[in-house]
mmCIF file of C-alpha atoms in Angstrom:
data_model
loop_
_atom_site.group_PDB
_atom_site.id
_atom_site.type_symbol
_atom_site.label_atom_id
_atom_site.label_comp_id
_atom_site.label_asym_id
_atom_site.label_seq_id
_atom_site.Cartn_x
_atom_site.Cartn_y
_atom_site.Cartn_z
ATOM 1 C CA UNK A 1 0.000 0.000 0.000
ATOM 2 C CA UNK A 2 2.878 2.376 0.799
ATOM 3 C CA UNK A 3 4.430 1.474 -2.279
ATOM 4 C CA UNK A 4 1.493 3.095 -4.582
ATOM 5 C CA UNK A 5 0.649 5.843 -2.536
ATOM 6 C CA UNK A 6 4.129 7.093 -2.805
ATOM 7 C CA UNK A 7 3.927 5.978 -6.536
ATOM 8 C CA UNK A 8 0.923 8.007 -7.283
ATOM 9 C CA UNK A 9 2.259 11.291 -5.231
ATOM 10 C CA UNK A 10 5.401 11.168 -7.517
ATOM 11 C CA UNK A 11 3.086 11.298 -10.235
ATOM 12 C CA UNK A 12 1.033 14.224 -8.866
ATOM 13 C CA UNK A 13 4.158 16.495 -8.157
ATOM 14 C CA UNK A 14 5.782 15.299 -11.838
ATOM 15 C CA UNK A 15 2.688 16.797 -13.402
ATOM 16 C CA UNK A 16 1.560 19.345 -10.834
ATOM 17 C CA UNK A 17 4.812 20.700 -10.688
ATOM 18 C CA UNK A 18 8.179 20.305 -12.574
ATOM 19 C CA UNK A 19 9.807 22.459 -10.550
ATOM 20 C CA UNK A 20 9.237 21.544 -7.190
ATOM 21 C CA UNK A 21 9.562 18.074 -8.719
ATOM 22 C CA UNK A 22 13.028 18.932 -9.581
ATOM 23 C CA UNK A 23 13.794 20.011 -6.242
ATOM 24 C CA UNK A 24 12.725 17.183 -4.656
ATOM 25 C CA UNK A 25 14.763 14.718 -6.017
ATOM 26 C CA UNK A 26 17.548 16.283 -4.371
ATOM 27 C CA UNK A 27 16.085 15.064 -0.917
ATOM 28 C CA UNK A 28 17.301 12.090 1.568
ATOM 29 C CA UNK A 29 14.864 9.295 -0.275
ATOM 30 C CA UNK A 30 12.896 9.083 2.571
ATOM 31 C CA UNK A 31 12.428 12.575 2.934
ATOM 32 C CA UNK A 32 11.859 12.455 -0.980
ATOM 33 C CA UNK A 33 8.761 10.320 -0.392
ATOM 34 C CA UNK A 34 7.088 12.107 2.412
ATOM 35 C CA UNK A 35 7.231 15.333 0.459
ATOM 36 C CA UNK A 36 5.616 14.028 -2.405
ATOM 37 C CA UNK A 37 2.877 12.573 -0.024
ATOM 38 C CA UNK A 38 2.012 15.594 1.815
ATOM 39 C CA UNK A 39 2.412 17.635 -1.830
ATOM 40 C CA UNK A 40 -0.088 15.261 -3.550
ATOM 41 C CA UNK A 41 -2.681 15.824 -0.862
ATOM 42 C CA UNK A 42 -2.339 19.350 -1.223
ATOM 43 C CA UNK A 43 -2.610 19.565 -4.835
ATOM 44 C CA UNK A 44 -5.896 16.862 -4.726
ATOM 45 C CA UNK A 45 -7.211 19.200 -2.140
ATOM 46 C CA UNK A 46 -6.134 22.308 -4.434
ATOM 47 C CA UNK A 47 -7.885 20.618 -7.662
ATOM 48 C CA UNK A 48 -11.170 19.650 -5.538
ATOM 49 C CA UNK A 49 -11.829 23.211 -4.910
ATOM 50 C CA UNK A 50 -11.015 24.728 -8.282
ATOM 51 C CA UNK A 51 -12.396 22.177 -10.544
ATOM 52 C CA UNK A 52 -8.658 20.964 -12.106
ATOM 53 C CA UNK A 53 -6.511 18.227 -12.803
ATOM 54 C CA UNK A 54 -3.259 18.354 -11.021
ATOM 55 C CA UNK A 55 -3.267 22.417 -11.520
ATOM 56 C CA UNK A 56 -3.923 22.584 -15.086
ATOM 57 C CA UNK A 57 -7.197 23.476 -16.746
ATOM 58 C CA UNK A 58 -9.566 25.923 -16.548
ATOM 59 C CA UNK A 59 -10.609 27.322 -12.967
ATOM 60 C CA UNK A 60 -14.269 26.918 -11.951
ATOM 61 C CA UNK A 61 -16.748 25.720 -9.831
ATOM 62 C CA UNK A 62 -19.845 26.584 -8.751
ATOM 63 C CA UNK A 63 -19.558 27.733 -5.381
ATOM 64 C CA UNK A 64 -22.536 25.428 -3.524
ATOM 65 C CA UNK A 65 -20.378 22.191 -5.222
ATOM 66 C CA UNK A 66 -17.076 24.237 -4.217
ATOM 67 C CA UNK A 67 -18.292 24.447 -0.688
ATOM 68 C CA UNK A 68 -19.460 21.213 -0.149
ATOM 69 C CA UNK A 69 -16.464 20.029 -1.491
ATOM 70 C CA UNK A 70 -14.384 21.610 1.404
ATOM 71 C CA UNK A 71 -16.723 19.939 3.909
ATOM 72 C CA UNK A 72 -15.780 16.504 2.480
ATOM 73 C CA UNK A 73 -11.952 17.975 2.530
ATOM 74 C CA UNK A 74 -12.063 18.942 5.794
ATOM 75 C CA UNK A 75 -13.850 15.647 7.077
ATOM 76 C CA UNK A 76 -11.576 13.323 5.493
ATOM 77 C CA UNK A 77 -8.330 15.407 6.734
ATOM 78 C CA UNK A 78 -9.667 15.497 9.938
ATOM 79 C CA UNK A 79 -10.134 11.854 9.679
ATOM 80 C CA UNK A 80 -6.979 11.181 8.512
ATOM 81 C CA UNK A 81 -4.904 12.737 10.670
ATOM 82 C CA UNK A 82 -7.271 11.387 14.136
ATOM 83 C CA UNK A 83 -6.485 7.644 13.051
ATOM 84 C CA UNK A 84 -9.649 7.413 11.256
ATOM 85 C CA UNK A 85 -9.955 5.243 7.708
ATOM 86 C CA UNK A 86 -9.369 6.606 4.695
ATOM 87 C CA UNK A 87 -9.432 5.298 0.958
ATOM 88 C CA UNK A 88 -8.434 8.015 -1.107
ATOM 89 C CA UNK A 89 -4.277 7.826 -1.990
ATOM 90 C CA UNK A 90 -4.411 11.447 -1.117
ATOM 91 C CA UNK A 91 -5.698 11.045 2.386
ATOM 92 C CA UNK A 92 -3.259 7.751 3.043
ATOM 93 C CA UNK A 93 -0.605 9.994 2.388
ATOM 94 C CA UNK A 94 -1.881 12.582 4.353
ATOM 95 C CA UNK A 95 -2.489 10.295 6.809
ATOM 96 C CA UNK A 96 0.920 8.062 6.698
ATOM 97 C CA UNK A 97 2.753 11.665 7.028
ATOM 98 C CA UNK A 98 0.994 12.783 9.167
ATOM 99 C CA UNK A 99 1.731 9.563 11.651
ATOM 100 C CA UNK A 100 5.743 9.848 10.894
ATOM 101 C CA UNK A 101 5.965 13.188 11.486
ATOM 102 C CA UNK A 102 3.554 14.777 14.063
ATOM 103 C CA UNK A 103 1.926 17.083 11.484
ATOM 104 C CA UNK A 104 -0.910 19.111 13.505
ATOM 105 C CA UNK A 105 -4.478 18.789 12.654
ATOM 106 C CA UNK A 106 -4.483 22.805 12.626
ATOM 107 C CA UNK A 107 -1.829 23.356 10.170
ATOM 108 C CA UNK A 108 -3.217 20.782 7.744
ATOM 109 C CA UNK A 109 -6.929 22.946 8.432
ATOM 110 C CA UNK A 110 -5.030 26.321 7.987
ATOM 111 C CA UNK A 111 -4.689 25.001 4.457
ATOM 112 C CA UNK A 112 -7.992 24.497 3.974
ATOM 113 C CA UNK A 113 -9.176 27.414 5.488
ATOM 114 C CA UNK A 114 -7.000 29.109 3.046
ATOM 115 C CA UNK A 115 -8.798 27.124 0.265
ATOM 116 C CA UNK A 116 -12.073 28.516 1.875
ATOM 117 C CA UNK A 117 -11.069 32.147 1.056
ATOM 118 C CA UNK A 118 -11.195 31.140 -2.698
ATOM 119 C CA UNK A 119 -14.602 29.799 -2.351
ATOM 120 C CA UNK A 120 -15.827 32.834 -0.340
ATOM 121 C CA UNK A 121 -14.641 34.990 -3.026
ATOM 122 C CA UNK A 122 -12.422 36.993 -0.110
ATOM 123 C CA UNK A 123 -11.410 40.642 -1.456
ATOM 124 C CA UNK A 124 -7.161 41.767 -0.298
ATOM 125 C CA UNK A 125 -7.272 45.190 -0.135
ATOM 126 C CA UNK A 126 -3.709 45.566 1.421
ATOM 127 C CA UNK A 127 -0.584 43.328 1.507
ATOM 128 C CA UNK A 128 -0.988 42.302 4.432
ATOM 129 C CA UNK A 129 -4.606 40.381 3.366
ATOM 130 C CA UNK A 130 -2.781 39.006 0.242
ATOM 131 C CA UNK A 131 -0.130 37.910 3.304
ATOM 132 C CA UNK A 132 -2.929 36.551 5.176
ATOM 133 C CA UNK A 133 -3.835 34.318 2.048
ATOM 134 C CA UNK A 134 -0.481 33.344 1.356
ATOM 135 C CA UNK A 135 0.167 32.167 4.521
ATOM 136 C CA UNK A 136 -2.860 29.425 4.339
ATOM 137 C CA UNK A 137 -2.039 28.308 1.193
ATOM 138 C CA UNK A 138 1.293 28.185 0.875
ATOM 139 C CA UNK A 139 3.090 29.542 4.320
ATOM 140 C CA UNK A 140 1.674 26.508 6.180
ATOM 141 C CA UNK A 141 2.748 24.704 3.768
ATOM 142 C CA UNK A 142 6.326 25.362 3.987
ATOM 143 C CA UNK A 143 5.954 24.959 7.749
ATOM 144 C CA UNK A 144 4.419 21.441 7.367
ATOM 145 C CA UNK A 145 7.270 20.491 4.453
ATOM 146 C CA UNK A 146 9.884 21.542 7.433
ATOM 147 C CA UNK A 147 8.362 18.971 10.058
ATOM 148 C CA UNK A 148 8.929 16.344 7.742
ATOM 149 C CA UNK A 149 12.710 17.672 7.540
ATOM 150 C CA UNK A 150 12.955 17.295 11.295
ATOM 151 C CA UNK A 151 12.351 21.067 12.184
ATOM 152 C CA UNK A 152 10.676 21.887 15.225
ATOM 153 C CA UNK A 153 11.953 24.807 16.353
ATOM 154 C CA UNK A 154 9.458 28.141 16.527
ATOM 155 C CA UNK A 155 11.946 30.469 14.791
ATOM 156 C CA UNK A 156 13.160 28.214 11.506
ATOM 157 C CA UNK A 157 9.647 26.859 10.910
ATOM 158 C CA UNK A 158 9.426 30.873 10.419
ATOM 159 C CA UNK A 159 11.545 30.683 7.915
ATOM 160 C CA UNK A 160 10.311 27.831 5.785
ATOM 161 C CA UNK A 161 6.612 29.917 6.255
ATOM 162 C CA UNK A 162 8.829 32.600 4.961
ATOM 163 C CA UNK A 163 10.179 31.000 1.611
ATOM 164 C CA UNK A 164 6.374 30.264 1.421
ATOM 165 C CA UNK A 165 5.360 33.575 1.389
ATOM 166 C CA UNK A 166 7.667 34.173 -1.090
ATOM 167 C CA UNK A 167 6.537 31.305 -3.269
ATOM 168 C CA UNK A 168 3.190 32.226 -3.355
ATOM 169 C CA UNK A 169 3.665 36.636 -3.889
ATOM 170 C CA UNK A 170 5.804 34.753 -7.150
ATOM 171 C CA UNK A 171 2.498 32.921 -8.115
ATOM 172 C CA UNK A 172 0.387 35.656 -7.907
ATOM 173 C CA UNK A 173 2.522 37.848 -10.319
ATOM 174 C CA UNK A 174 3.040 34.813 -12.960
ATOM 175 C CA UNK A 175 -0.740 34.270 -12.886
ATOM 176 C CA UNK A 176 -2.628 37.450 -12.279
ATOM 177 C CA UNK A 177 -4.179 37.734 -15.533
ATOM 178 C CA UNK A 178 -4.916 33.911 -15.857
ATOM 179 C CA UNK A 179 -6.493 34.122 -12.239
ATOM 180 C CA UNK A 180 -8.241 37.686 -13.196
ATOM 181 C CA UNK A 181 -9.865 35.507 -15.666
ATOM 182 C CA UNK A 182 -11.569 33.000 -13.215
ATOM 183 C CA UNK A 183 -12.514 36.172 -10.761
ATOM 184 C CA UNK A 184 -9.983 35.746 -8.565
ATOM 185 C CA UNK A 185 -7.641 39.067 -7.413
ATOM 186 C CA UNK A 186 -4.757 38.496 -5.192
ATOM 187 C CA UNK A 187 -2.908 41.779 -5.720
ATOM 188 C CA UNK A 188 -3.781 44.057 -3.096
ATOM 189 C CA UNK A 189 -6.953 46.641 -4.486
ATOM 190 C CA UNK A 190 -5.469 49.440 -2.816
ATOM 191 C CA UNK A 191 -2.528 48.987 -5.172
ATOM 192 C CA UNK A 192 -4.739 48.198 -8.344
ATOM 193 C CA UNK A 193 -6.482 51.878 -7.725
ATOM 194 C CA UNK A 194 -3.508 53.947 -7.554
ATOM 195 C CA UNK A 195 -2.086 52.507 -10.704
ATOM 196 C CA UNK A 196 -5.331 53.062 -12.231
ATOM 197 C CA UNK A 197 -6.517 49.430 -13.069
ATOM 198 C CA UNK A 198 -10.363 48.746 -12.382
ATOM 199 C CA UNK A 199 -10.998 46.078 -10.128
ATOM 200 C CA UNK A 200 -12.943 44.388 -12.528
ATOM 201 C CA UNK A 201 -10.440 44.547 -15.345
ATOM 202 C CA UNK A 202 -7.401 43.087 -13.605
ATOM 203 C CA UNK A 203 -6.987 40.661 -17.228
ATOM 204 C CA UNK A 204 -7.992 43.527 -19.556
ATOM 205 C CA UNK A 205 -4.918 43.973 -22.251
ATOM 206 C CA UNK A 206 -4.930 47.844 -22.482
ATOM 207 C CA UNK A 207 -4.085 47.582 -18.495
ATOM 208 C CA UNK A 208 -1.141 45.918 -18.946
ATOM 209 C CA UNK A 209 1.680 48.545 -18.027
ATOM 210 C CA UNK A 210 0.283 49.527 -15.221
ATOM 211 C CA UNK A 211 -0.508 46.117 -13.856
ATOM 212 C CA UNK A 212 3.059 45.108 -14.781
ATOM 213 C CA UNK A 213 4.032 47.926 -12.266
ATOM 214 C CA UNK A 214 1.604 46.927 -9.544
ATOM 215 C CA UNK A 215 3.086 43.245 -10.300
ATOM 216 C CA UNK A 216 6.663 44.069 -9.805
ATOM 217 C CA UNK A 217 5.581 45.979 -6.477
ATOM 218 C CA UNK A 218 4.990 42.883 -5.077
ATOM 219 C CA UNK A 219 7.697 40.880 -6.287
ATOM 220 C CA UNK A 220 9.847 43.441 -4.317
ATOM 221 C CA UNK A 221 7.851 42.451 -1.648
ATOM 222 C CA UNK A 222 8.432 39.019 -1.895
ATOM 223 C CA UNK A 223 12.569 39.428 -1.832
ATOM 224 C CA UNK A 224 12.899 39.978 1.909
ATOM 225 C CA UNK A 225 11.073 36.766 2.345
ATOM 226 C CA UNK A 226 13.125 35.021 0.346
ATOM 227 C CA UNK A 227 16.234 36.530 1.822
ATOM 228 C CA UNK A 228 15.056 36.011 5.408
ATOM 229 C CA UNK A 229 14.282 31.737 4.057
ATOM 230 C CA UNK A 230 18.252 31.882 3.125
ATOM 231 C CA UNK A 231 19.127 31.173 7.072
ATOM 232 C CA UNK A 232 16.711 28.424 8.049
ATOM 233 C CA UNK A 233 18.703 26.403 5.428
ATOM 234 C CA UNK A 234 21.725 25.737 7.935
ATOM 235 C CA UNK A 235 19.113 23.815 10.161
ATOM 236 C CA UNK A 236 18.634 20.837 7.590
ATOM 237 C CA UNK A 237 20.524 18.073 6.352
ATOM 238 C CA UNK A 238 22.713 19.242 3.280
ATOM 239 C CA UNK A 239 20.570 17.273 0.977
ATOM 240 C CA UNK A 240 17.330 18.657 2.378
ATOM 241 C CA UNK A 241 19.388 22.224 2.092
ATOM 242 C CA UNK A 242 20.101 21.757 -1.736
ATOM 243 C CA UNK A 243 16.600 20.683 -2.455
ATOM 244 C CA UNK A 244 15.579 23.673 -0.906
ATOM 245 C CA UNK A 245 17.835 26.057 -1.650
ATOM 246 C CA UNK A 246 16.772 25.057 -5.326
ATOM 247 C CA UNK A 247 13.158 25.370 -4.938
ATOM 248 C CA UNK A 248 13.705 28.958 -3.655
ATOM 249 C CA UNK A 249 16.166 29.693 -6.356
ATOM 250 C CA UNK A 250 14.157 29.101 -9.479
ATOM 251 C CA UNK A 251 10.883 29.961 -7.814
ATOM 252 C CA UNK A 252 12.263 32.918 -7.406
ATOM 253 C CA UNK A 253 13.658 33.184 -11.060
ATOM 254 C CA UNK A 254 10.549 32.789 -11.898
ATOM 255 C CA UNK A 255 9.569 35.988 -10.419
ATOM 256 C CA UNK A 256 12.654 37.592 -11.574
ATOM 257 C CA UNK A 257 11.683 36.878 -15.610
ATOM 258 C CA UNK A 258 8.341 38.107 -14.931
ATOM 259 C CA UNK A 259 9.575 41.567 -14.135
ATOM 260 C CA UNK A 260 11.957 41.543 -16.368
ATOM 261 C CA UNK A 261 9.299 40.896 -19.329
ATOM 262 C CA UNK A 262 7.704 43.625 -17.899
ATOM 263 C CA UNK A 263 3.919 43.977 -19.843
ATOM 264 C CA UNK A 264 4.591 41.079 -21.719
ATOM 265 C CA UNK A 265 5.095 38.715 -19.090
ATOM 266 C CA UNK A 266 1.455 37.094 -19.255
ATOM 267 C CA UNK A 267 1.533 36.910 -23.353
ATOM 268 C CA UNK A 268 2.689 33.194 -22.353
ATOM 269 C CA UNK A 269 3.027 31.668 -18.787
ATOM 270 C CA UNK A 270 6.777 32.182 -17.373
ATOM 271 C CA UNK A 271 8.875 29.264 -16.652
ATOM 272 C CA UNK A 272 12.217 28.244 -16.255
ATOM 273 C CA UNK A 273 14.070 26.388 -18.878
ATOM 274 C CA UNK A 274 15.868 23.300 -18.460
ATOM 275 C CA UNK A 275 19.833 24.747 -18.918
ATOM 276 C CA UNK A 276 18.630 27.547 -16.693
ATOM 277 C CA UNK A 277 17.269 25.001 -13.769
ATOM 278 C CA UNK A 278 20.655 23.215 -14.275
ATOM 279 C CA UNK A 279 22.257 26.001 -13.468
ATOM 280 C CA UNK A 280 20.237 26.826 -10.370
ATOM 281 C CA UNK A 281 20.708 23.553 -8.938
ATOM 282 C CA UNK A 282 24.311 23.908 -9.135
ATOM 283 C CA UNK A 283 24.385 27.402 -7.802
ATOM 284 C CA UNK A 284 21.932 25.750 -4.754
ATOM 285 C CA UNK A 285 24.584 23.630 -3.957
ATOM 286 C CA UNK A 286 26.713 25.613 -3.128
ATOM 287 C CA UNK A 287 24.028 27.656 -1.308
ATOM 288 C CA UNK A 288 23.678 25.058 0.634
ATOM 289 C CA UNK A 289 27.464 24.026 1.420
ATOM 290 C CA UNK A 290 28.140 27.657 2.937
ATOM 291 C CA UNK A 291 24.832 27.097 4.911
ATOM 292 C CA UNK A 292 26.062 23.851 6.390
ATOM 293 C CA UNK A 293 29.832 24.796 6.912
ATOM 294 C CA UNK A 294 30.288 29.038 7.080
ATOM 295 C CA UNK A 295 26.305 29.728 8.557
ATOM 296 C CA UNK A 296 25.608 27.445 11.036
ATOM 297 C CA UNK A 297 28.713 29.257 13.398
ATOM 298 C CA UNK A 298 27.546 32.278 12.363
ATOM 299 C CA UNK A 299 24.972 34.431 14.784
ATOM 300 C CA UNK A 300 21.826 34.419 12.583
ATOM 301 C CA UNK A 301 20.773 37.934 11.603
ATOM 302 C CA UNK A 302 17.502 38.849 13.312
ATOM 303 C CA UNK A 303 14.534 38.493 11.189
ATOM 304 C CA UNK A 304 13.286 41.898 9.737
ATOM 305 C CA UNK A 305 10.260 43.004 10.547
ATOM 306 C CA UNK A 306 8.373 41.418 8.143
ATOM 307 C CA UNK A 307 4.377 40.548 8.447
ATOM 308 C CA UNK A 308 4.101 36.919 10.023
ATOM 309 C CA UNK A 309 1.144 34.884 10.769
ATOM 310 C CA UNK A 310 3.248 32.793 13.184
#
């Protein structure tokens, strides 16, 4: 049984993701495993609520299906994580995870609360209520991805909620047009009025300068994140370093090409290419060496003062 859950999770993140799949074969193989499990139940949970396959097709739901959807989620997480029987792969994985590693009922319901925003059609006026949502969707679930690495202290589970902060400002910017498009605005409103894009025209083409400004505004924002993930690195394993250190470098090149194309950058969806990856997981390693060797005698810097739901 353990053998095809873990089979179909390294399906789910191959075709949910290439580049956290990347990344993760750089883990310890049994860390490997357990990250795929706890990604595959977040991406079944992810597709449940917005109607797609392993993140691709179009976004949409009605919301009475999308919110009795969540009470099925939640039920079956909550099950899974109290003991309870599950069939679903998803929810064994969830559940086997879960067992190994001590994974809190409240972080895995954070998540789906997070989820819940979506289906209440929640409005972010400011940063810090696109914060808010990036925390439950993807801060929580850097936290959760560091208990499986053996982190349990309060100040570098910060951290990995950090780099997820900074993963998800990166989505929003590479899909705010494709996400305008489905009625769903992440980018603070506040922001959207003073560069002069309506609300309801987020996707509209004759917006697009201005909305690449607002965009790159909160890439910026996402940098100190990203710089403040850089020093919960020296608390893993090196392997478990490199893999991260190489999900938070072309994540972040991500976000990097998508201000760089400027208004363009949604006339196709920004990735990384293959030679360009390469060279990311090289520079990761040694990332990762100096966070093993020179870092860990170093006195951390304090964290800035940066908005944190923990």
């Amino acid at each position: 049984m353990t053998d095809g859950v873990v089979e179909s999770s390294r399906v789910a993140i191959q075709k949910g993701s290439k580049s956290f799949a990347a990344a993760s074969r750089l883990f310890p193989a049994d860390i490997r495993d357990d990250c795929w499990m706890l990604y595959s139940w977040c991406r079944h949970c992810d597709d449940e609520i917005d109607g797609q396959v392993l993140g691709h097709g179009p976004v949409g739901v009605e919301v009475a299906l999308a919110q009795e959807r969540l009470a099925r989620l939640r039920a079956s997480t909550v099950a899974a994580l109290s003991g309870g029987a599950v069939a679903d792969p998803a929810f064994r994985a969830l559940q086997q995870v879960g067992r190994r590693h001590e994974i809190p009922l409240a972080d895995a319901l954070t998540l789906l609360d997070g989820f819940a925003m979506d289906v209440d059609g929640r409005r972010f006026e400011t940063l810090e209520d696109t914060l808010d949502y990036a925390f439950h969707v993807a801060g929580v679930v850097g936290v959760m991805m560091a208990r499986i690495m053996g982190v349990r202290t309060a100040e570098v589970l910060r951290r990995a909620q950090d780099l997820g902060l900074g993963f998800q400002l990166t989505n929003i910017a590479r899909d705010v047009v494709e996400d305008a498009r489905a009625g769903r605005v992440y980018l603070p409103g506040r922001w959207l009025d003073e560069a002069g894009v309506p609300r309801d025209a987020v996707a509209d083409a004759r917006h697009r300068p201005a909305l690449a400004a607002a965009t790159a505004r909160l890439l910026a924002a996402a940098e100190p994140y990203y710089d403040s993930a850089r020093w919960g690195l020296r608390s893993l394993g090196l392997r478990s370093a490199w893999a991260i250190a190489t999900a938070r470098g072309v994540y972040r090149q991500i976000g990097v090409e998508v201000a760089r194309r400027g208004p363009a950058a949604w006339d196709e969806r920004v990735s990384v290419s293959t030679g360009a990856k390469a060279a990311l997981i090289a520079q990761a390693s040694l990332v990762a060496l100096r966070a093993g060797t020179l870092d860990r005698w170093r006195t951390a810097p304090a964290r800035p003062p940066l908005w944190s739901f923990l």
